[in-house]
mmCIF file of C-alpha atoms in Angstrom:
data_model
loop_
_atom_site.group_PDB
_atom_site.id
_atom_site.type_symbol
_atom_site.label_atom_id
_atom_site.label_comp_id
_atom_site.label_asym_id
_atom_site.label_seq_id
_atom_site.Cartn_x
_atom_site.Cartn_y
_atom_site.Cartn_z
ATOM 1 C CA GLY N 1 -9.120 -10.175 -9.881
ATOM 2 C CA ALA N 2 -12.739 -9.150 -9.748
ATOM 3 C CA VAL N 3 -13.634 -5.743 -11.108
ATOM 4 C CA VAL N 4 -16.168 -3.265 -9.821
ATOM 5 C CA SER N 5 -17.031 -0.216 -11.873
ATOM 6 C CA GLN N 6 -18.795 2.989 -10.928
ATOM 7 C CA HIS N 7 -20.456 5.561 -13.086
ATOM 8 C CA PRO N 8 -20.079 8.457 -13.239
ATOM 9 C CA SER N 9 -16.602 9.048 -11.866
ATOM 10 C CA ARG N 10 -17.380 12.710 -11.266
ATOM 11 C CA VAL N 11 -20.625 14.605 -11.130
ATOM 12 C CA ILE N 12 -21.508 18.193 -10.381
ATOM 13 C CA CYS N 13 -25.114 19.023 -9.653
ATOM 14 C CA LYS N 14 -27.130 21.934 -8.376
ATOM 15 C CA SER N 15 -28.574 22.024 -4.912
ATOM 16 C CA GLY N 16 -32.021 20.440 -4.776
ATOM 17 C CA THR N 17 -31.510 18.041 -7.643
ATOM 18 C CA SER N 18 -31.055 14.273 -7.457
ATOM 19 C CA VAL N 19 -28.065 12.278 -8.613
ATOM 20 C CA LYS N 20 -27.837 8.575 -9.373
ATOM 21 C CA ILE N 21 -24.593 6.634 -9.073
ATOM 22 C CA GLU N 22 -24.271 3.167 -10.556
ATOM 23 C CA CYS N 23 -22.109 0.357 -9.263
ATOM 24 C CA ARG N 24 -21.524 -2.762 -11.326
ATOM 25 C CA SER N 25 -19.672 -5.996 -10.707
ATOM 26 C CA LEU N 26 -18.202 -6.836 -14.093
ATOM 27 C CA ASP N 27 -17.054 -10.409 -13.810
ATOM 28 C CA PHE N 28 -18.776 -11.872 -10.800
ATOM 29 C CA GLN N 29 -22.142 -11.947 -9.157
ATOM 30 C CA ALA N 30 -22.377 -9.646 -6.167
ATOM 31 C CA THR N 31 -24.717 -11.062 -3.578
ATOM 32 C CA THR N 32 -23.964 -8.099 -1.358
ATOM 33 C CA MET N 33 -23.001 -4.546 -2.182
ATOM 34 C CA PHE N 34 -21.851 -1.820 0.149
ATOM 35 C CA TRP N 35 -21.891 1.940 -0.173
ATOM 36 C CA TYR N 36 -19.268 4.050 1.574
ATOM 37 C CA ARG N 37 -18.656 7.724 1.904
ATOM 38 C CA GLN N 38 -15.151 9.114 2.213
ATOM 39 C CA PHE N 39 -14.313 12.619 3.312
ATOM 40 C CA PRO N 40 -10.936 14.125 2.431
ATOM 41 C CA LYS N 41 -8.102 12.687 4.484
ATOM 42 C CA GLN N 42 -10.548 10.466 6.369
ATOM 43 C CA SER N 43 -11.587 6.874 6.437
ATOM 44 C CA LEU N 44 -14.383 5.151 4.644
ATOM 45 C CA MET N 45 -17.693 5.408 6.420
ATOM 46 C CA LEU N 46 -20.153 2.633 5.670
ATOM 47 C CA MET N 47 -23.510 4.061 4.665
ATOM 48 C CA ALA N 48 -25.524 0.971 3.831
ATOM 49 C CA THR N 49 -25.441 -2.674 2.882
ATOM 50 C CA SER N 50 -27.670 -4.131 0.229
ATOM 51 C CA ASN N 51 -28.412 -7.686 -0.738
ATOM 52 C CA GLU N 52 -29.779 -8.490 -4.140
ATOM 53 C CA GLY N 53 -33.524 -8.329 -4.215
ATOM 54 C CA SER N 54 -34.019 -6.994 -0.711
ATOM 55 C CA LYS N 55 -34.095 -3.628 0.987
ATOM 56 C CA ALA N 56 -30.861 -2.013 1.979
ATOM 57 C CA THR N 57 -29.766 -1.874 5.594
ATOM 58 C CA TYR N 58 -28.620 1.596 6.560
ATOM 59 C CA GLU N 59 -26.068 2.480 9.178
ATOM 60 C CA GLN N 60 -27.056 4.624 12.095
ATOM 61 C CA GLY N 61 -27.274 8.266 11.176
ATOM 62 C CA VAL N 62 -27.679 7.703 7.442
ATOM 63 C CA GLU N 63 -30.981 9.005 6.081
ATOM 64 C CA LYS N 64 -32.548 6.267 3.991
ATOM 65 C CA ASP N 65 -34.970 8.668 2.325
ATOM 66 C CA LYS N 66 -32.080 10.812 1.201
ATOM 67 C CA PHE N 67 -29.754 8.067 0.053
ATOM 68 C CA LEU N 68 -31.869 5.621 -1.916
ATOM 69 C CA ILE N 69 -30.213 2.312 -2.654
ATOM 70 C CA ASN N 70 -31.445 -0.239 -5.117
ATOM 71 C CA HIS N 71 -29.817 -3.620 -5.713
ATOM 72 C CA ALA N 72 -32.021 -4.940 -8.461
ATOM 73 C CA SER N 73 -29.685 -7.556 -9.888
ATOM 74 C CA LEU N 74 -26.587 -9.520 -8.961
ATOM 75 C CA THR N 75 -24.416 -7.141 -10.936
ATOM 76 C CA LEU N 76 -25.921 -3.714 -10.350
ATOM 77 C CA SER N 77 -26.596 -1.469 -7.402
ATOM 78 C CA THR N 78 -27.527 2.190 -7.539
ATOM 79 C CA LEU N 79 -27.254 4.994 -5.015
ATOM 80 C CA THR N 80 -29.495 8.001 -5.564
ATOM 81 C CA VAL N 81 -28.769 11.126 -3.592
ATOM 82 C CA THR N 82 -32.096 12.927 -3.470
ATOM 83 C CA SER N 83 -32.480 16.666 -3.070
ATOM 84 C CA ALA N 84 -28.748 17.057 -2.849
ATOM 85 C CA HIS N 85 -27.198 19.820 -0.767
ATOM 86 C CA PRO N 86 -23.623 21.093 -0.593
ATOM 87 C CA GLU N 87 -22.976 19.056 2.555
ATOM 88 C CA ASP N 88 -23.615 15.907 0.503
ATOM 89 C CA SER N 89 -20.528 16.679 -1.536
ATOM 90 C CA SER N 90 -18.178 13.792 -0.985
ATOM 91 C CA PHE N 91 -16.474 10.781 -2.485
ATOM 92 C CA TYR N 92 -18.836 7.828 -2.716
ATOM 93 C CA ILE N 93 -17.377 4.353 -3.048
ATOM 94 C CA CYS N 94 -19.200 1.127 -3.682
ATOM 95 C CA SER N 95 -17.962 -2.328 -2.896
ATOM 96 C CA ALA N 96 -19.194 -5.741 -3.895
ATOM 97 C CA ARG N 97 -18.872 -9.205 -2.514
ATOM 98 C CA ASP N 98 -19.783 -12.602 -3.778
ATOM 99 C CA GLY N 99 -20.851 -14.192 -0.518
ATOM 100 C CA ARG N 100 -20.547 -17.724 -1.784
ATOM 101 C CA GLY N 101 -17.702 -20.103 -2.311
ATOM 102 C CA LEU N 102 -14.045 -19.957 -1.389
ATOM 103 C CA PHE N 103 -13.739 -16.191 -1.561
ATOM 104 C CA ALA N 104 -16.880 -15.290 0.323
ATOM 105 C CA TYR N 105 -15.033 -12.700 2.397
ATOM 106 C CA GLU N 106 -13.390 -10.958 -0.521
ATOM 107 C CA GLN N 107 -14.729 -7.480 -1.016
ATOM 108 C CA TYR N 108 -13.910 -5.556 -4.158
ATOM 109 C CA PHE N 109 -14.039 -1.800 -4.414
ATOM 110 C CA GLY N 110 -15.101 0.504 -7.176
ATOM 111 C CA PRO N 111 -13.045 3.542 -8.183
ATOM 112 C CA GLY N 112 -15.422 5.952 -6.482
ATOM 113 C CA THR N 113 -17.603 8.842 -7.580
ATOM 114 C CA ARG N 114 -16.773 12.431 -6.703
ATOM 115 C CA LEU N 115 -20.003 14.313 -6.085
ATOM 116 C CA THR N 116 -19.961 18.092 -5.915
ATOM 117 C CA VAL N 117 -23.165 19.918 -5.098
ATOM 118 C CA THR N 118 -23.178 23.616 -5.908
ATOM 119 C CA ALA V 1 -18.764 -2.468 18.846
ATOM 120 C CA GLN V 2 -15.682 -3.389 16.933
ATOM 121 C CA SER V 3 -13.294 -0.636 16.018
ATOM 122 C CA VAL V 4 -9.944 -0.219 14.334
ATOM 123 C CA SER V 5 -7.319 2.309 15.249
ATOM 124 C CA GLN V 6 -4.355 3.352 13.145
ATOM 125 C CA HIS V 7 -1.792 5.266 15.109
ATOM 126 C CA ASN V 8 0.012 7.109 12.376
ATOM 127 C CA HIS V 9 -1.856 9.726 10.408
ATOM 128 C CA HIS V 10 0.965 10.650 8.062
ATOM 129 C CA VAL V 11 4.288 8.907 7.661
ATOM 130 C CA ILE V 12 7.124 10.339 5.593
ATOM 131 C CA LEU V 13 10.018 8.093 4.620
ATOM 132 C CA SER V 14 12.915 8.111 2.239
ATOM 133 C CA GLU V 15 13.247 5.389 -0.333
ATOM 134 C CA ALA V 16 14.783 2.168 0.991
ATOM 135 C CA ALA V 17 13.681 2.924 4.545
ATOM 136 C CA SER V 18 11.773 0.285 6.442
ATOM 137 C CA LEU V 19 8.085 0.743 7.092
ATOM 138 C CA GLU V 20 5.829 -0.255 9.925
ATOM 139 C CA LEU V 21 2.285 1.029 10.193
ATOM 140 C CA GLY V 22 0.381 0.333 13.367
ATOM 141 C CA CYS V 23 -3.114 -1.099 13.556
ATOM 142 C CA ASN V 24 -5.055 -2.114 16.635
ATOM 143 C CA TYR V 25 -8.535 -3.554 16.780
ATOM 144 C CA SER V 26 -10.981 -3.773 19.633
ATOM 145 C CA TYR V 27 -12.701 -7.119 19.231
ATOM 146 C CA GLY V 28 -11.404 -10.007 21.335
ATOM 147 C CA GLY V 29 -12.962 -12.930 19.510
ATOM 148 C CA THR V 30 -12.117 -14.493 16.182
ATOM 149 C CA VAL V 31 -11.116 -11.774 13.780
ATOM 150 C CA ASN V 32 -10.550 -11.413 10.096
ATOM 151 C CA LEU V 33 -8.150 -8.592 9.366
ATOM 152 C CA PHE V 34 -7.220 -6.754 6.210
ATOM 153 C CA TRP V 35 -4.883 -4.108 4.891
ATOM 154 C CA TYR V 36 -5.988 -2.094 1.887
ATOM 155 C CA VAL V 37 -4.043 0.441 -0.137
ATOM 156 C CA GLN V 38 -5.417 3.390 -2.075
ATOM 157 C CA TYR V 39 -2.974 4.878 -4.552
ATOM 158 C CA PRO V 40 -3.599 8.487 -5.588
ATOM 159 C CA GLY V 41 -6.638 8.613 -7.833
ATOM 160 C CA GLN V 42 -7.217 4.888 -7.713
ATOM 161 C CA HIS V 43 -9.600 2.524 -5.976
ATOM 162 C CA LEU V 44 -8.893 0.509 -2.853
ATOM 163 C CA GLN V 45 -6.878 -2.631 -3.409
ATOM 164 C CA LEU V 46 -6.380 -5.518 -1.037
ATOM 165 C CA LEU V 47 -2.776 -5.829 0.149
ATOM 166 C CA LEU V 48 -3.205 -8.801 2.418
ATOM 167 C CA LYS V 49 -5.567 -10.495 4.787
ATOM 168 C CA TYR V 50 -5.511 -12.693 7.862
ATOM 169 C CA PHE V 51 -8.184 -15.253 8.594
ATOM 170 C CA SER V 52 -6.388 -17.960 10.575
ATOM 171 C CA GLY V 53 -3.180 -19.960 10.697
ATOM 172 C CA ASP V 54 0.272 -18.447 10.400
ATOM 173 C CA PRO V 55 0.114 -15.032 12.085
ATOM 174 C CA LEU V 56 2.716 -13.656 9.688
ATOM 175 C CA VAL V 57 0.885 -12.893 6.492
ATOM 176 C CA LYS V 58 2.569 -12.021 3.238
ATOM 177 C CA GLY V 59 0.809 -9.859 0.708
ATOM 178 C CA ILE V 60 1.441 -8.260 -2.620
ATOM 179 C CA LYS V 61 4.267 -5.857 -3.465
ATOM 180 C CA GLY V 62 6.523 -7.072 -0.662
ATOM 181 C CA PHE V 63 4.198 -6.146 2.191
ATOM 182 C CA GLU V 64 3.605 -8.333 5.196
ATOM 183 C CA ALA V 65 1.657 -8.055 8.420
ATOM 184 C CA GLU V 66 1.849 -9.803 11.742
ATOM 185 C CA PHE V 67 -1.212 -10.698 13.770
ATOM 186 C CA ILE V 68 -0.446 -10.535 17.485
ATOM 187 C CA LYS V 69 -3.544 -11.622 19.338
ATOM 188 C CA SER V 70 -2.264 -10.669 22.780
ATOM 189 C CA LYS V 71 -1.706 -7.104 21.618
ATOM 190 C CA PHE V 72 -4.813 -6.885 19.421
ATOM 191 C CA SER V 73 -2.507 -5.697 16.687
ATOM 192 C CA PHE V 74 -2.037 -6.269 12.974
ATOM 193 C CA ASN V 75 0.860 -4.049 11.946
ATOM 194 C CA LEU V 76 1.865 -3.665 8.323
ATOM 195 C CA ARG V 77 5.535 -3.872 7.386
ATOM 196 C CA LYS V 78 7.795 -3.546 4.400
ATOM 197 C CA PRO V 79 11.586 -3.840 4.640
ATOM 198 C CA SER V 80 12.381 -1.275 1.965
ATOM 199 C CA VAL V 81 9.856 1.186 0.595
ATOM 200 C CA GLN V 82 9.818 2.660 -2.875
ATOM 201 C CA TRP V 83 8.516 5.960 -4.168
ATOM 202 C CA SER V 84 5.670 4.019 -5.782
ATOM 203 C CA ASP V 85 4.456 2.960 -2.324
ATOM 204 C CA THR V 86 3.197 6.496 -1.748
ATOM 205 C CA ALA V 87 -0.475 5.954 -0.958
ATOM 206 C CA GLU V 88 -3.113 5.821 1.745
ATOM 207 C CA TYR V 89 -3.170 2.613 3.774
ATOM 208 C CA PHE V 90 -6.218 1.335 5.593
ATOM 209 C CA CYS V 91 -6.473 -1.398 8.163
ATOM 210 C CA ALA V 92 -9.855 -3.088 8.425
ATOM 211 C CA VAL V 93 -11.576 -5.741 10.478
ATOM 212 C CA TRP V 94 -14.451 -7.943 9.431
ATOM 213 C CA SER V 95 -17.199 -7.322 11.927
ATOM 214 C CA LYS V 96 -19.627 -9.904 13.278
ATOM 215 C CA GLY V 97 -22.307 -8.239 11.201
ATOM 216 C CA GLY V 98 -20.425 -9.048 8.019
ATOM 217 C CA LYS V 99 -19.192 -5.517 7.435
ATOM 218 C CA LEU V 100 -15.724 -4.130 6.982
ATOM 219 C CA ILE V 101 -14.800 -1.624 9.654
ATOM 220 C CA PHE V 102 -11.975 0.636 8.544
ATOM 221 C CA GLY V 103 -9.345 2.470 10.507
ATOM 222 C CA GLN V 104 -8.696 6.141 9.970
ATOM 223 C CA GLY V 105 -6.049 5.519 7.369
ATOM 224 C CA THR V 106 -2.360 6.352 7.216
ATOM 225 C CA GLU V 107 -0.951 8.497 4.472
ATOM 226 C CA LEU V 108 2.495 7.318 3.424
ATOM 227 C CA SER V 109 4.744 9.678 1.518
ATOM 228 C CA VAL V 110 7.988 8.240 0.185
ATOM 229 C CA LYS V 111 10.632 10.721 -0.878
ATOM 230 C CA PRO V 112 12.783 9.687 -3.834
#
């Protein structure tokens, strides 16, 4: 099946700094990528949807200036958490979809990135 | 807005027991439904999906789910669980906006 990678898998940063998380589709072209946040023992909360070459669409309540998303190519999307604070500590998961063809609905998930802000 | 509800927060079973995890969704129109599994320390994997046709859907690892439109349900079943089925299970619905809406998740613990 299709593979989505994320880097880094874990990151610890100091409060006030920025952190960039990369999401790559390894063997398919991702026309759409999604960024989720998962709190312990809770569900995945969709943060934003990005289509290649266009601005991301953020869900209600998600600060777009704090969570910068770039989807510059069909295989790479980045999430930058700017001026991180301890409450931003969470598990961030990306997902990718090739919106064309027979498997247009298939959505593939990355392994997630554990962010800890101290 | 569409929503998904999973009734069981944590289910504990012994090996060989039968499993049924509940999932209800709110949208009354055409739905696309999914079950995902997240094994400890691993990424989400698709177990099975329903788009149309036979309401009894078979997935990987012996799992199946039944779509019952009148009950707005898409319950996940497995006749005999194994210790390796210990994981978090998420039901999801494909929203009109093209986004996956997830349920709260059910943690399954299987005792050997």
